[in-house]
Amino acid sequence: MSRQAALVFLRRCREDPALRSRLEALPAPLGLDDLIALAADAGLAFAAEDLTQAFAVDRRMRQMAAAITPGRPECRS
């Protein structure tokens, strides 16, 4: 279990159309357990705390990228 695996999961949710489709097909509201189960199906294992930390890191990284990339719209949370 690791925060790194959770970060990989978040990136793959954005970049992998098949995984994104599976995510969008899940009924709302989504909980951490739903996301952890989807990640496990994709071969990634991590705990809820890892995912929570990964969300925070991912958000900070996207905000920093938006701040230093000219012409890029500001990232929204």
Coordinates of N, CA and C in Angstrom, one line a residue, residues 66 69 71-76:
A66 N -0.3 24.9 -13.3 CA -1.2 26.0 -13.9 C -0.5 27.3 -13.6
T69 N 2.5 27.6 -16.2 CA 2.3 27.4 -17.6 C 1.5 28.5 -18.2
G71 N -0.8 30.7 -20.5 CA -2.0 30.3 -21.3 C -2.8 29.2 -20.8
R72 N -2.4 28.5 -19.8 CA -3.1 27.3 -19.3 C -4.1 27.8 -18.3
P73 N -5.4 27.4 -18.4 CA -6.4 27.8 -17.4 C -6.1 27.3 -16.0
E74 N -6.4 28.0 -15.1 CA -6.2 27.6 -13.7 C -6.8 26.3 -13.4
C75 N -6.2 25.4 -12.7 CA -6.7 24.1 -12.3 C -7.8 24.4 -11.2
R76 N -8.8 23.6 -11.4 CA -9.9 23.7 -10.4 C -9.9 22.4 -9.6

